[in-house]
């Protein structure tokens, strides 16, 4: 239905950090820029030729399963990996790139894991470069898709769920059983927090990202990514994935720590730049 392809298979406002944003300071929700993460993953995919090479790749949090050693076609494609654009949207991000197989371009969607590392939601999605585009024409449809998705999860409404969900390689007859099972935790959280609403974190003309944070039984936050695709020549909007991310409290604490480390003239040990992120 949806014109998407996966190569591997062939900001937050309203808290005490507004002053930083007003000054134009960009503080990431993750421990490194999405561009750096994507380049490292591409390099690992391009060089993992033996089982001994797989340890780092296997530690990358990803909803997409990467075979290791890397399949030859993907390995060759990643050797010419080049980033076209990369943007963060709260706890989500999009990296547009070209490669040997995707000469016309493809995208990687990312989410921030609870330990503030990047994880891969989708890899090799064949959409036109979307970074630096406006979400103006897509925003209302993003909202509707997410609202319909959450309503379907709450009510266990399979037909509606399938209309607004990217089913990946799951057969349609098995989709509700498999994907509803994956959404069971979210369903319980929504039932325990009936007044919760999704919060838009940002996006572009093709991708949008939302946060759904619930307080009961314990604080937990999810990143919802949604994409604009095409079916039978018409635009369709579907939820790509729902992933666990840091809570708002954890994000605020991380931003405060980052600002303290950047404070001019502060040479205390606690304010020194942290070591470069260990490759996952």
Coordinates of C-alpha atoms in Angstrom, one line a residue:
X1 CA 0.0 0.0 0.0
X2 CA 2.5 2.6 1.2
X3 CA 5.3 3.5 -1.1
X4 CA 8.1 3.0 1.4
X5 CA 11.1 0.7 1.1
X6 CA 13.6 -0.6 3.7
X7 CA 17.1 -1.2 2.3
X8 CA 18.1 -3.4 5.2
X9 CA 15.4 -5.9 4.2
X10 CA 16.5 -6.7 0.2
X11 CA 11.5 21.2 20.5
X12 CA 10.3 20.7 23.4
X13 CA 8.9 23.9 25.0
X14 CA 6.9 24.5 28.1
X15 CA 9.7 23.9 30.6
X16 CA 12.5 25.7 32.3
X17 CA 14.8 25.5 29.2
X18 CA 13.0 28.1 27.2
X19 CA 15.8 30.7 27.8
X20 CA 18.3 28.5 26.1
X21 CA 16.1 28.2 23.0
X22 CA 15.5 31.9 23.0
X23 CA 19.3 32.4 22.8
X24 CA 19.5 30.2 19.8
X25 CA 21.2 27.4 21.7
X26 CA 20.6 24.0 20.3
X27 CA 20.6 21.3 22.9
X28 CA 20.2 17.7 21.7
X29 CA 18.0 15.2 23.5
X30 CA 20.6 12.5 22.6
X31 CA 24.3 12.2 23.5
X32 CA 25.5 13.0 20.0
X33 CA 24.3 14.6 16.8
X34 CA 22.1 12.2 14.6
X35 CA 24.5 12.8 11.7
X36 CA 27.4 11.4 13.7
X37 CA 25.4 8.4 14.7
X38 CA 24.2 7.7 11.2
X39 CA 27.7 7.9 9.7
X40 CA 29.0 5.4 12.3
X41 CA 26.2 2.9 11.6
X42 CA 26.9 3.2 7.8
X43 CA 30.6 2.6 8.4
X44 CA 29.8 -0.4 10.5
X45 CA 27.5 -1.8 7.8
X46 CA 30.2 -1.2 5.2
X47 CA 33.0 -2.9 7.1
X48 CA 31.3 -5.8 9.0
X49 CA 32.6 -8.7 6.9
X50 CA 33.4 -11.2 9.6
X51 CA 31.6 -12.4 12.7
X52 CA 34.3 -10.8 14.8
X53 CA 33.2 -7.4 13.3
X54 CA 29.7 -7.7 14.7
X55 CA 29.9 -6.7 18.3
X56 CA 29.5 -3.0 17.8
X57 CA 26.7 -3.3 15.2
X58 CA 24.8 -5.7 17.4
X59 CA 24.8 -3.1 20.2
X60 CA 23.0 -0.5 18.0
X61 CA 19.4 -0.2 19.2
X62 CA 17.3 -0.8 16.1
X63 CA 13.8 -1.9 15.1
X64 CA 15.3 -3.0 11.8
X65 CA 17.3 -6.2 12.0
X66 CA 20.7 -6.0 10.4
X67 CA 22.3 -9.2 9.4
X68 CA 25.9 -9.5 10.4
X69 CA 28.2 -10.1 8.7
X70 CA 26.5 -7.5 6.5
X71 CA 24.9 -8.8 3.3
X72 CA 27.2 -8.0 0.3
X73 CA 24.8 -5.7 -1.5
X74 CA 24.1 -3.6 1.6
X75 CA 27.8 -3.5 2.4
X76 CA 28.7 -2.2 -1.1
X77 CA 25.9 0.3 -1.0
X78 CA 27.1 1.8 2.4
X79 CA 30.6 2.4 1.0
X80 CA 29.2 5.3 -0.9
X81 CA 26.9 6.5 1.9
X82 CA 26.6 10.3 2.0
X83 CA 24.4 12.4 4.2
X84 CA 22.2 15.0 2.4
X85 CA 20.7 16.5 5.5
X86 CA 20.0 15.7 9.2
X87 CA 17.5 17.3 11.6
X88 CA 16.3 16.7 15.1
X89 CA 12.7 17.0 16.2
X90 CA 12.7 16.5 20.0
X91 CA 13.2 12.8 20.6
X92 CA 13.1 12.0 16.9
X93 CA 15.3 12.7 14.0
X94 CA 15.5 12.3 10.2
X95 CA 18.8 11.7 8.3
X96 CA 18.5 12.0 4.5
X97 CA 21.2 10.2 2.5
X98 CA 22.3 8.8 -0.8
X99 CA 24.1 5.5 -1.3
X100 CA 25.1 2.9 -3.9
X101 CA 21.6 1.4 -4.0
X102 CA 19.7 4.6 -3.2
X103 CA 21.2 7.0 -5.6
X104 CA 18.0 9.1 -5.7
X105 CA 18.0 9.3 -1.9
X106 CA 16.5 7.6 1.1
X107 CA 16.0 8.3 4.8
X108 CA 16.7 6.9 8.3
X109 CA 14.3 7.8 11.1
X110 CA 15.8 7.8 14.6
X111 CA 14.5 8.0 18.1
X112 CA 16.2 8.8 21.4
X113 CA 16.4 5.7 23.7
X114 CA 15.8 6.1 27.5
X115 CA 19.6 6.2 28.0
X116 CA 19.8 9.1 25.6
X117 CA 21.4 7.3 22.7
X118 CA 20.0 7.2 19.2
X119 CA 18.0 4.2 18.0
X120 CA 17.0 3.3 14.5
X121 CA 13.2 3.3 13.7
X122 CA 13.4 2.8 9.9
X123 CA 16.3 2.5 7.6
X124 CA 16.4 3.0 3.9
X125 CA 12.9 4.6 3.6
X126 CA 12.6 5.7 0.0
X127 CA 11.2 9.2 0.3
X128 CA 12.5 12.4 -1.2
X129 CA 14.8 14.5 0.9
X130 CA 12.7 16.0 3.7
X131 CA 15.0 17.9 5.9
X132 CA 14.7 21.7 5.5
X133 CA 11.1 21.3 4.2
X134 CA 8.1 22.7 6.0
X135 CA 5.5 20.7 7.9
X136 CA 2.8 23.3 7.2
X137 CA 0.8 21.2 4.7
X138 CA 1.3 17.9 6.5
X139 CA 0.8 18.9 10.2
X140 CA -3.0 18.5 10.3
X141 CA -2.8 15.0 8.6
X142 CA 0.0 14.0 11.0
X143 CA -2.3 14.9 13.9
X144 CA -5.2 12.9 12.5
X145 CA -3.1 9.9 11.9
X146 CA -1.7 9.9 15.5
X147 CA -5.0 10.5 17.0
X148 CA -6.6 7.7 15.0
X149 CA -3.8 5.4 16.0
X150 CA -4.1 6.1 19.7
X151 CA -7.9 5.7 19.6
X152 CA -7.5 2.4 17.8
X153 CA -5.0 1.2 20.4
X154 CA -7.3 2.3 23.2
X155 CA -10.3 0.6 21.7
X156 CA -8.5 -2.4 20.2
X157 CA -10.0 -1.4 16.8
X158 CA -8.1 -3.5 14.3
X159 CA -9.5 -2.1 11.0
X160 CA -8.7 1.5 12.0
X161 CA -5.3 0.4 13.4
X162 CA -4.4 -1.1 10.0
X163 CA -5.4 2.1 8.1
X164 CA -3.0 4.3 10.1
X165 CA -0.1 1.8 10.8
X166 CA 2.9 0.9 8.6
X167 CA 2.8 -2.9 8.8
X168 CA 6.4 -3.5 7.5
X169 CA 6.7 -7.1 6.4
X170 CA 4.0 -8.4 8.6
X171 CA 1.3 -10.2 6.6
X172 CA -2.0 -8.3 6.7
X173 CA -3.9 -11.3 8.1
X174 CA -1.4 -11.5 11.0
X175 CA -0.9 -7.7 11.5
X176 CA -3.4 -7.1 14.2
X177 CA -2.2 -10.1 16.3
X178 CA 1.4 -9.2 15.9
X179 CA 1.3 -5.4 16.0
X180 CA -1.5 -5.1 18.7
X181 CA 0.7 -7.4 20.9
X182 CA 3.6 -4.9 20.4
X183 CA 1.2 -2.0 21.4
X184 CA -0.1 -3.8 24.5
X185 CA 2.0 -1.8 26.9
X186 CA 1.0 1.5 25.3
X187 CA -2.7 0.4 25.5
X188 CA -2.4 -0.2 29.2
X189 CA -0.8 3.1 29.8
X190 CA -3.5 4.9 27.8
X191 CA -6.2 3.2 29.8
X192 CA -4.5 4.2 33.1
X193 CA -4.1 7.8 31.9
X194 CA -7.3 8.6 29.9
X195 CA -6.7 12.3 29.7
X196 CA -3.2 12.0 28.1
X197 CA -2.8 13.7 24.7
X198 CA 0.1 13.4 22.2
X199 CA 2.4 16.4 22.0
X200 CA 3.8 17.4 18.7
X201 CA 7.6 17.8 18.8
X202 CA 8.3 18.9 15.3
X203 CA 8.7 17.6 11.8
X204 CA 8.9 18.4 8.1
X205 CA 6.9 17.8 5.0
X206 CA 7.3 14.0 5.2
X207 CA 7.9 13.1 8.8
X208 CA 6.4 14.2 12.1
X209 CA 7.3 13.2 15.7
X210 CA 5.1 13.2 18.8
X211 CA 5.6 12.5 22.5
X212 CA 3.1 10.6 24.7
X213 CA 4.1 10.7 28.3
X214 CA 2.1 8.9 30.9
X215 CA 2.4 9.2 34.7
X216 CA 0.8 6.0 35.8
X217 CA 1.8 3.4 37.0
X218 CA 5.2 5.1 36.6
X219 CA 6.4 8.0 34.4
X220 CA 7.1 6.7 30.9
X221 CA 7.5 8.5 27.6
X222 CA 7.1 7.3 24.0
X223 CA 8.1 8.8 20.7
X224 CA 5.6 8.3 17.9
X225 CA 6.9 8.8 14.3
X226 CA 4.5 9.4 11.4
X227 CA 5.2 9.6 7.7
X228 CA 3.5 10.9 4.6
X229 CA 3.4 8.3 1.9
X230 CA 1.4 7.6 -1.2
X231 CA -1.1 5.0 -2.2
X232 CA -2.8 4.9 -5.6
X233 CA -1.6 8.3 -6.3
X234 CA -3.0 9.9 -3.2
X235 CA -1.2 10.9 0.0
X236 CA -1.6 8.7 3.1
X237 CA -0.3 9.3 6.6
X238 CA 0.6 6.4 8.8
X239 CA 2.4 5.8 12.1
X240 CA 5.8 4.2 11.5
X241 CA 6.7 3.2 15.1
X242 CA 6.2 3.9 18.8
X243 CA 9.4 3.7 20.9
X244 CA 10.3 4.4 24.5
X245 CA 12.3 7.6 25.1
X246 CA 13.5 9.6 28.1
X247 CA 10.8 11.3 30.2
X248 CA 10.5 15.1 30.2
X249 CA 12.2 15.1 33.7
X250 CA 15.2 13.2 32.3
X251 CA 15.4 15.5 29.3
X252 CA 15.3 18.6 31.5
X253 CA 18.1 17.3 33.7
X254 CA 20.2 16.4 30.7
X255 CA 19.8 19.9 29.2
X256 CA 20.7 21.5 32.5
X257 CA 23.8 19.4 32.7
X258 CA 24.8 20.2 29.1
X259 CA 24.4 24.0 29.8
X260 CA 26.5 23.7 32.9
X261 CA 29.3 22.0 31.0
X262 CA 29.2 24.8 28.4
X263 CA 29.3 27.6 31.0
X264 CA 32.3 29.9 30.1
X265 CA 35.1 30.0 32.6
X266 CA 33.8 27.0 34.6
X267 CA 36.8 24.7 34.8
X268 CA 35.5 22.4 37.6
X269 CA 35.8 18.7 36.9
X270 CA 32.0 18.3 36.6
X271 CA 31.9 20.9 33.8
X272 CA 34.5 19.3 31.5
X273 CA 33.2 18.0 28.2
X274 CA 32.3 14.4 28.5
X275 CA 34.3 11.8 26.7
X276 CA 33.2 11.1 23.1
X277 CA 30.3 8.6 22.9
X278 CA 31.5 5.0 22.9
X279 CA 30.5 3.4 19.6
X280 CA 27.4 1.4 20.2

